[in-house]
Tab-separated table of N, CA and C in Angstrom:
chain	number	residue	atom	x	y	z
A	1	UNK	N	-25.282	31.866	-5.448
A	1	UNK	CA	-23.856	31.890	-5.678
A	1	UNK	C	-23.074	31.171	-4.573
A	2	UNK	N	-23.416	31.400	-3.053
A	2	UNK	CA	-22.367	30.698	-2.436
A	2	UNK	C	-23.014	29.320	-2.451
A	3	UNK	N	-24.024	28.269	-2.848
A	3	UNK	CA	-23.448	27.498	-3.254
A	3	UNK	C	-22.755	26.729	-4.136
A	4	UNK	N	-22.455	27.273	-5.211
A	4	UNK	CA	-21.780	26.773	-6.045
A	4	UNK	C	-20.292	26.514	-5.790
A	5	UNK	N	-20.107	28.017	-4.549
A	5	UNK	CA	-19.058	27.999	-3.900
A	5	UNK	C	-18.389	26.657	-3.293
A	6	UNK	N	-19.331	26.504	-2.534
A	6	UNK	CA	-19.519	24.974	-1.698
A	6	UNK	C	-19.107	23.862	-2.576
A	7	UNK	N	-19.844	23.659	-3.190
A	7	UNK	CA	-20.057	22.420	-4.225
A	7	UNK	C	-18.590	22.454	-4.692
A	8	UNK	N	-17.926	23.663	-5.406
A	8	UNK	CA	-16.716	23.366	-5.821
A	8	UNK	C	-15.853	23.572	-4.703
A	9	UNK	N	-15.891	23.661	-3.577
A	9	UNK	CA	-14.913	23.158	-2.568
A	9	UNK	C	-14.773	21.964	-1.892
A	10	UNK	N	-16.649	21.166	-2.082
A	10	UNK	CA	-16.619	19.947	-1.639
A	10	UNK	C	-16.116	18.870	-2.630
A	11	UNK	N	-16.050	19.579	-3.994
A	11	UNK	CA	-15.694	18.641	-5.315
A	11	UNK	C	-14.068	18.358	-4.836
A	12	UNK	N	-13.409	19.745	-4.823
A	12	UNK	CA	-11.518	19.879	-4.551
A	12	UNK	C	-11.414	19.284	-3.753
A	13	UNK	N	-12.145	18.784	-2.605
A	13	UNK	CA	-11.638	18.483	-1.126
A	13	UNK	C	-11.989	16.735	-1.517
A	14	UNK	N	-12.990	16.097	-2.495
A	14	UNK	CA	-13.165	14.308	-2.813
A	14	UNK	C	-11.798	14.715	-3.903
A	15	UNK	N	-11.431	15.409	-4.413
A	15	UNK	CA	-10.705	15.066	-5.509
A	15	UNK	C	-9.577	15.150	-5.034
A	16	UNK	N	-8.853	15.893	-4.092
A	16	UNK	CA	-7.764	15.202	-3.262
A	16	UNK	C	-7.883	14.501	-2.389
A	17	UNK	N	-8.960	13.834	-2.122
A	17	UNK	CA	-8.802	12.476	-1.118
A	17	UNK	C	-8.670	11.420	-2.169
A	18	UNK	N	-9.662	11.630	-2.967
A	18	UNK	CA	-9.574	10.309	-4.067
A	18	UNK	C	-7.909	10.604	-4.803
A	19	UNK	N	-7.400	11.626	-4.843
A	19	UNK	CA	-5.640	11.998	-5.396
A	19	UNK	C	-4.868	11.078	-4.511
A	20	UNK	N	-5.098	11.290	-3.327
A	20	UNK	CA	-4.188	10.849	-2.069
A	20	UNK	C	-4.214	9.140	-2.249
A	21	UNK	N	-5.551	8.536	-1.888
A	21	UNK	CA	-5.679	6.877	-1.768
A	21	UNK	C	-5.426	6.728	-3.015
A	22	UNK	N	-5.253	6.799	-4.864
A	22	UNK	CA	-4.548	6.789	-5.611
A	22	UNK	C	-3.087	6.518	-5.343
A	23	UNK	N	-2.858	7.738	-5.200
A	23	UNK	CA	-1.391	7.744	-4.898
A	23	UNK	C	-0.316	6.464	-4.060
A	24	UNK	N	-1.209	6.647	-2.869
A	24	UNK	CA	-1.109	5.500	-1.996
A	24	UNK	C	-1.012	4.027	-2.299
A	25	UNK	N	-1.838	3.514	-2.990
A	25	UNK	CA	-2.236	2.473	-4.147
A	25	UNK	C	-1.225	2.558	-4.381
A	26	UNK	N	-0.680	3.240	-5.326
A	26	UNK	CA	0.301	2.552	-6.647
A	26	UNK	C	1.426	2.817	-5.376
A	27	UNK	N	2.052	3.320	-4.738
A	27	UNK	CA	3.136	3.264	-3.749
A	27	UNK	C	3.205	1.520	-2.998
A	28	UNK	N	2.172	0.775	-2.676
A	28	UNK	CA	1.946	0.001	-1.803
A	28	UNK	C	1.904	-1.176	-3.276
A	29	UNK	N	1.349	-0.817	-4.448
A	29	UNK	CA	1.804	-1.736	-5.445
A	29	UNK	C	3.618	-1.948	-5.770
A	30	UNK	N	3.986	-0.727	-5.691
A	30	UNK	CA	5.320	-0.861	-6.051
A	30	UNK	C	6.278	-1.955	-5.240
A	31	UNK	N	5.663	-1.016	-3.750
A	31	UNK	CA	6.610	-2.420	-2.665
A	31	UNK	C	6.168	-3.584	-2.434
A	32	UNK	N	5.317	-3.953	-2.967
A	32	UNK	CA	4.306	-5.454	-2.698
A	32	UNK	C	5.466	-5.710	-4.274
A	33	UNK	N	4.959	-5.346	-5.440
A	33	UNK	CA	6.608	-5.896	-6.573
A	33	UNK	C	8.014	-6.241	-6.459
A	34	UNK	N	7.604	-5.165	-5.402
A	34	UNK	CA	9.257	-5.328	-5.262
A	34	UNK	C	9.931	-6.643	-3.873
A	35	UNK	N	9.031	-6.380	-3.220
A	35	UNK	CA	9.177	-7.474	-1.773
A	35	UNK	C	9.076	-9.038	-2.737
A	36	UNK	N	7.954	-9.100	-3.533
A	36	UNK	CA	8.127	-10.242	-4.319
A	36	UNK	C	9.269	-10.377	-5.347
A	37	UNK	N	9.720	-9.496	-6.201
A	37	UNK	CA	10.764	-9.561	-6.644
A	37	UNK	C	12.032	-10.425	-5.431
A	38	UNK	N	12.027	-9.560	-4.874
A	38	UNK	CA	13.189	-9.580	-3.610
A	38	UNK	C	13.095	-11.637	-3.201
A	39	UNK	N	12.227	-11.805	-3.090
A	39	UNK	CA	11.738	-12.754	-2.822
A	39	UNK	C	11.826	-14.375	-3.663
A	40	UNK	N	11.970	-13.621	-4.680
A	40	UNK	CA	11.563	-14.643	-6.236
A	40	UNK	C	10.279	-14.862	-5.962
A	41	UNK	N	9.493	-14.488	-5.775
A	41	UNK	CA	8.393	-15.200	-5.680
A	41	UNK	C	6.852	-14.476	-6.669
A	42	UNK	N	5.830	-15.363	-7.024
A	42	UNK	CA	5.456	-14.483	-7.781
A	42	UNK	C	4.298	-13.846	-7.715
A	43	UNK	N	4.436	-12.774	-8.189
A	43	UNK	CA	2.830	-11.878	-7.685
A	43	UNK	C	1.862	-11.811	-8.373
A	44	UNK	N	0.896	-12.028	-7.446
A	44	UNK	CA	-0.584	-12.410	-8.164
A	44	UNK	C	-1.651	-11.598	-8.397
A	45	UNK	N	-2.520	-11.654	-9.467
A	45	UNK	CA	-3.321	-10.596	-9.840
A	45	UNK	C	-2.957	-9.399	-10.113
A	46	UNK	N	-1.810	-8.737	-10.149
A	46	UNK	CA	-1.307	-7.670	-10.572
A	46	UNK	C	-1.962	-6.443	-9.720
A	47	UNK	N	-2.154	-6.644	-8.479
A	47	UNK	CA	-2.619	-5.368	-7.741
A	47	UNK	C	-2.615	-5.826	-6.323
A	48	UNK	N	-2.797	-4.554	-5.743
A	48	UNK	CA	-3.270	-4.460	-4.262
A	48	UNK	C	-4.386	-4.082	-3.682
A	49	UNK	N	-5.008	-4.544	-3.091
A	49	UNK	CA	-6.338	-4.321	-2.273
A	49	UNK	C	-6.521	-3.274	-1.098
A	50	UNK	N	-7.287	-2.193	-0.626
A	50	UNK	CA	-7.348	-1.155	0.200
A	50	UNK	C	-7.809	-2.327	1.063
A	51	UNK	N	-7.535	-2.099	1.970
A	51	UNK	CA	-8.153	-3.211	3.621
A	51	UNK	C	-8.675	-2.796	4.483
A	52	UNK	N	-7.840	-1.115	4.883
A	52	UNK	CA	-8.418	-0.256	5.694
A	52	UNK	C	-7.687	1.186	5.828
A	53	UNK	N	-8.348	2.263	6.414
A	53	UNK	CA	-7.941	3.336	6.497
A	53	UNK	C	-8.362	3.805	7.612
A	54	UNK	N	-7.181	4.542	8.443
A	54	UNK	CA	-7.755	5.384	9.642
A	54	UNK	C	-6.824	6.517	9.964
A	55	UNK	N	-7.190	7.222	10.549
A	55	UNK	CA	-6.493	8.682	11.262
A	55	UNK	C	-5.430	8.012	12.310
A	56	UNK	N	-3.752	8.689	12.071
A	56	UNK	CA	-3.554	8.803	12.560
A	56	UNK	C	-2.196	9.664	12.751
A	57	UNK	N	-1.384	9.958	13.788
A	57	UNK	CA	-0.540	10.637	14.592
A	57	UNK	C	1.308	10.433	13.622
A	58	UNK	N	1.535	11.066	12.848
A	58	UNK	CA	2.769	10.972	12.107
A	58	UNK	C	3.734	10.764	13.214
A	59	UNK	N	5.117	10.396	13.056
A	59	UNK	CA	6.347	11.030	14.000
A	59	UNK	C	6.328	12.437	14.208
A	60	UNK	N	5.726	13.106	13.212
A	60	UNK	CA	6.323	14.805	13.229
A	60	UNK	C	4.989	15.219	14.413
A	61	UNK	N	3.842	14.488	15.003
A	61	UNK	CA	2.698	14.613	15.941
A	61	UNK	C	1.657	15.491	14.723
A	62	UNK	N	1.741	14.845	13.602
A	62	UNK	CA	0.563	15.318	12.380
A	62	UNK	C	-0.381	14.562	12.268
A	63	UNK	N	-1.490	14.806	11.944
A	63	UNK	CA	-2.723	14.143	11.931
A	63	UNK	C	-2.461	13.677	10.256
A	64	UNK	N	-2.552	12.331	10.316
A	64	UNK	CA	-2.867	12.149	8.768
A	64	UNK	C	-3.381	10.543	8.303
A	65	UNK	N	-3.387	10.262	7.238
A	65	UNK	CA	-4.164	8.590	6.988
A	65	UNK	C	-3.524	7.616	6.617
A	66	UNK	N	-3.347	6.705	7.703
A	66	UNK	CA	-2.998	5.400	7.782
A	66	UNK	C	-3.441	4.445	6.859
A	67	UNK	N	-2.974	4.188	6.100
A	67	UNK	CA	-3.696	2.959	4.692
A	67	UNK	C	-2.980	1.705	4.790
A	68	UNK	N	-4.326	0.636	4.432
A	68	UNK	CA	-3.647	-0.566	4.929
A	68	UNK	C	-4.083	-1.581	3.614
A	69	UNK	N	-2.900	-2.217	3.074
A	69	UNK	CA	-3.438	-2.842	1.833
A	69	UNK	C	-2.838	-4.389	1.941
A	70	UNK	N	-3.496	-5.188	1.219
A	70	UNK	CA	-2.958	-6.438	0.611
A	70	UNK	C	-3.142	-6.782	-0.776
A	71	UNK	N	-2.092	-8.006	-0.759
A	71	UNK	CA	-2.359	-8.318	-1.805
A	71	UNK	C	-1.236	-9.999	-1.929
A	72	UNK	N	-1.441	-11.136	-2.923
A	72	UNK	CA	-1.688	-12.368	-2.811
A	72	UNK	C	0.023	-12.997	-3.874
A	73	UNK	N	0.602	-14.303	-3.109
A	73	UNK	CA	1.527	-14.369	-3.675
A	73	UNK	C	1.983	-14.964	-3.799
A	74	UNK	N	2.859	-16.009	-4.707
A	74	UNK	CA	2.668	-17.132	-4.706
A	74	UNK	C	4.276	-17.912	-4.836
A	75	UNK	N	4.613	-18.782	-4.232
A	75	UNK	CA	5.687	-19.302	-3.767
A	75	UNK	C	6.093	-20.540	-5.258
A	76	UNK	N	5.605	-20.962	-5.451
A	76	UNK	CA	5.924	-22.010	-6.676
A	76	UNK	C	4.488	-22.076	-7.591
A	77	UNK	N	3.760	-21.501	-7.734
A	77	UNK	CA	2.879	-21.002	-8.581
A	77	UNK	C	1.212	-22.422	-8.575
A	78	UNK	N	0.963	-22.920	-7.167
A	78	UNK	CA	0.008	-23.609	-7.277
A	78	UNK	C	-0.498	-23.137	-5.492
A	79	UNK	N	0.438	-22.554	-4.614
A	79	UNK	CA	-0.273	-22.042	-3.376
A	79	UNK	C	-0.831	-20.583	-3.912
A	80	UNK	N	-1.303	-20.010	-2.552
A	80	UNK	CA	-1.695	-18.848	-2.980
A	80	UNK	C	-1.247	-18.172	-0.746
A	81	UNK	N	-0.654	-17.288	-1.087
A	81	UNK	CA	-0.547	-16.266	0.228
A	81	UNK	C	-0.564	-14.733	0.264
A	82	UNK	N	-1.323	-14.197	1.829
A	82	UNK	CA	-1.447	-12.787	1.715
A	82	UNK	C	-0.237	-12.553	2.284
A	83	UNK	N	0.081	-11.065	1.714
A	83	UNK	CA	0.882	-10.524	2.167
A	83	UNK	C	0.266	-9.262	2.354
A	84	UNK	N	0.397	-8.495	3.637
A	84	UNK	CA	-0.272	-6.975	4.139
A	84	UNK	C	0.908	-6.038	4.071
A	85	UNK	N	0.644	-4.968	3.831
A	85	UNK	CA	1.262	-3.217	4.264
A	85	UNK	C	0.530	-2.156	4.825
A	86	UNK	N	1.223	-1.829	5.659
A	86	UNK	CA	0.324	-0.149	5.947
A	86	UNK	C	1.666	0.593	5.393
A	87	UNK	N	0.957	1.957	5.062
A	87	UNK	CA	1.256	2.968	4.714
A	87	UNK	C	1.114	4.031	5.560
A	88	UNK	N	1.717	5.083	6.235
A	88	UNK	CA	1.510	6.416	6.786
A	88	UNK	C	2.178	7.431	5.542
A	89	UNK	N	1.400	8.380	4.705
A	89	UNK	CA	1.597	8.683	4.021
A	89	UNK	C	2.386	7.948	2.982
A	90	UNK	N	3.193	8.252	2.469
A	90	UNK	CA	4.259	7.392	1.350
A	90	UNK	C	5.160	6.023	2.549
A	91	UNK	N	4.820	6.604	3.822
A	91	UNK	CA	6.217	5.635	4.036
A	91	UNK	C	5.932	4.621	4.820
A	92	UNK	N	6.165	3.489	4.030
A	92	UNK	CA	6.362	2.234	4.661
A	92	UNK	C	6.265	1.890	6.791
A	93	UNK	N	5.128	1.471	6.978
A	93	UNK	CA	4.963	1.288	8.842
A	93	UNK	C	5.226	0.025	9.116
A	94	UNK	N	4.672	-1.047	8.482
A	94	UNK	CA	4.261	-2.495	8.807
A	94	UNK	C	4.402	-3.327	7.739
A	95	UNK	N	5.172	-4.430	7.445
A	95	UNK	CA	4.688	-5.040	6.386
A	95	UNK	C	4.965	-6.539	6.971
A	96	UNK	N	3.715	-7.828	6.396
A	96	UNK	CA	4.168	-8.848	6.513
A	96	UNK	C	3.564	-9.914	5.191
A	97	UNK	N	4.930	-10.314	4.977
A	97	UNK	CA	4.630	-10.973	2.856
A	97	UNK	C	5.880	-11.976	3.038
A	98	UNK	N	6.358	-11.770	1.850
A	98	UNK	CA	7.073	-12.622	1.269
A	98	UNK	C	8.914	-12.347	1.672
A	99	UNK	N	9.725	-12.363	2.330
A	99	UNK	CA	10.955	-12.571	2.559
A	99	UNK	C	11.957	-12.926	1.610
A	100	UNK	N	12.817	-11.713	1.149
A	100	UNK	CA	13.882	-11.965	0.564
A	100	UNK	C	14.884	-12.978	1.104
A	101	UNK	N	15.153	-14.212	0.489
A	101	UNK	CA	15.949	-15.157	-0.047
A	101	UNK	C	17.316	-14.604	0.618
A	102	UNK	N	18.146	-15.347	2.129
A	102	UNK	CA	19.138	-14.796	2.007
A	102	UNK	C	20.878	-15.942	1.360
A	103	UNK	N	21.338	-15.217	1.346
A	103	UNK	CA	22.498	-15.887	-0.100
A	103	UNK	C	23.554	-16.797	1.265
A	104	UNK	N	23.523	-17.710	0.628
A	104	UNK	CA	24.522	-18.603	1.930
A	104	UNK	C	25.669	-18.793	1.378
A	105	UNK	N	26.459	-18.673	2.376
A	105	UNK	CA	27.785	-18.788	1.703
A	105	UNK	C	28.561	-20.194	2.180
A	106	UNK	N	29.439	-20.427	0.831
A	106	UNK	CA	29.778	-21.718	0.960
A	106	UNK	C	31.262	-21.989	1.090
């Protein structure tokens, strides 16, 4: 009996890590859309790539996982460029991509 115990605590404990880097994903897709939106510019392959993950130290001094993604983008539709993000939980740390277009005035 206690291992079955186990087993279904080691199952809950991959199934919210695999919940979490999910989550993460589509957050780091949204702003990679949207930075290209912002940008005009257009985004390629329709996703983002995990790059890396590590432990670390929130503002609040919390232990938690640093996710680091890319993904590829394209300026007049025959180059091709990366653009990177990290993530600390949901919120935006680092990003370097594509630059919103600023409006000049005449």
């Amino acid at each position: 009996m206690p291992t079955l115990s186990l087993l279904m605590i080691a199952g809950a404990i991959a199934f919210a890590l695999w919940n979490s880097a999910r989550a993460a994903a589509e957050r780091a897709e949204q702003l990679g859309r949207e930075a290209c939106r912002a940008a005009n510019v257009q985004w390629l392959d329709q996703s983002v790539h995990a790059s890396g993950i590590r432990l670390r130290r929130g503002y609040d001094g919390r232990l938690g996982f640093e996710r680091s993604f890319r993904f590829d983008y394209s300026r007049d539709g025959s180059d091709r460029h990366v653009g990177r993000l990290v993530l600390r939980g949901r919120q935006l740390v680092s990003f370097s991509g594509p630059i919103a277009e600023r409006e000049t005035l005449h």
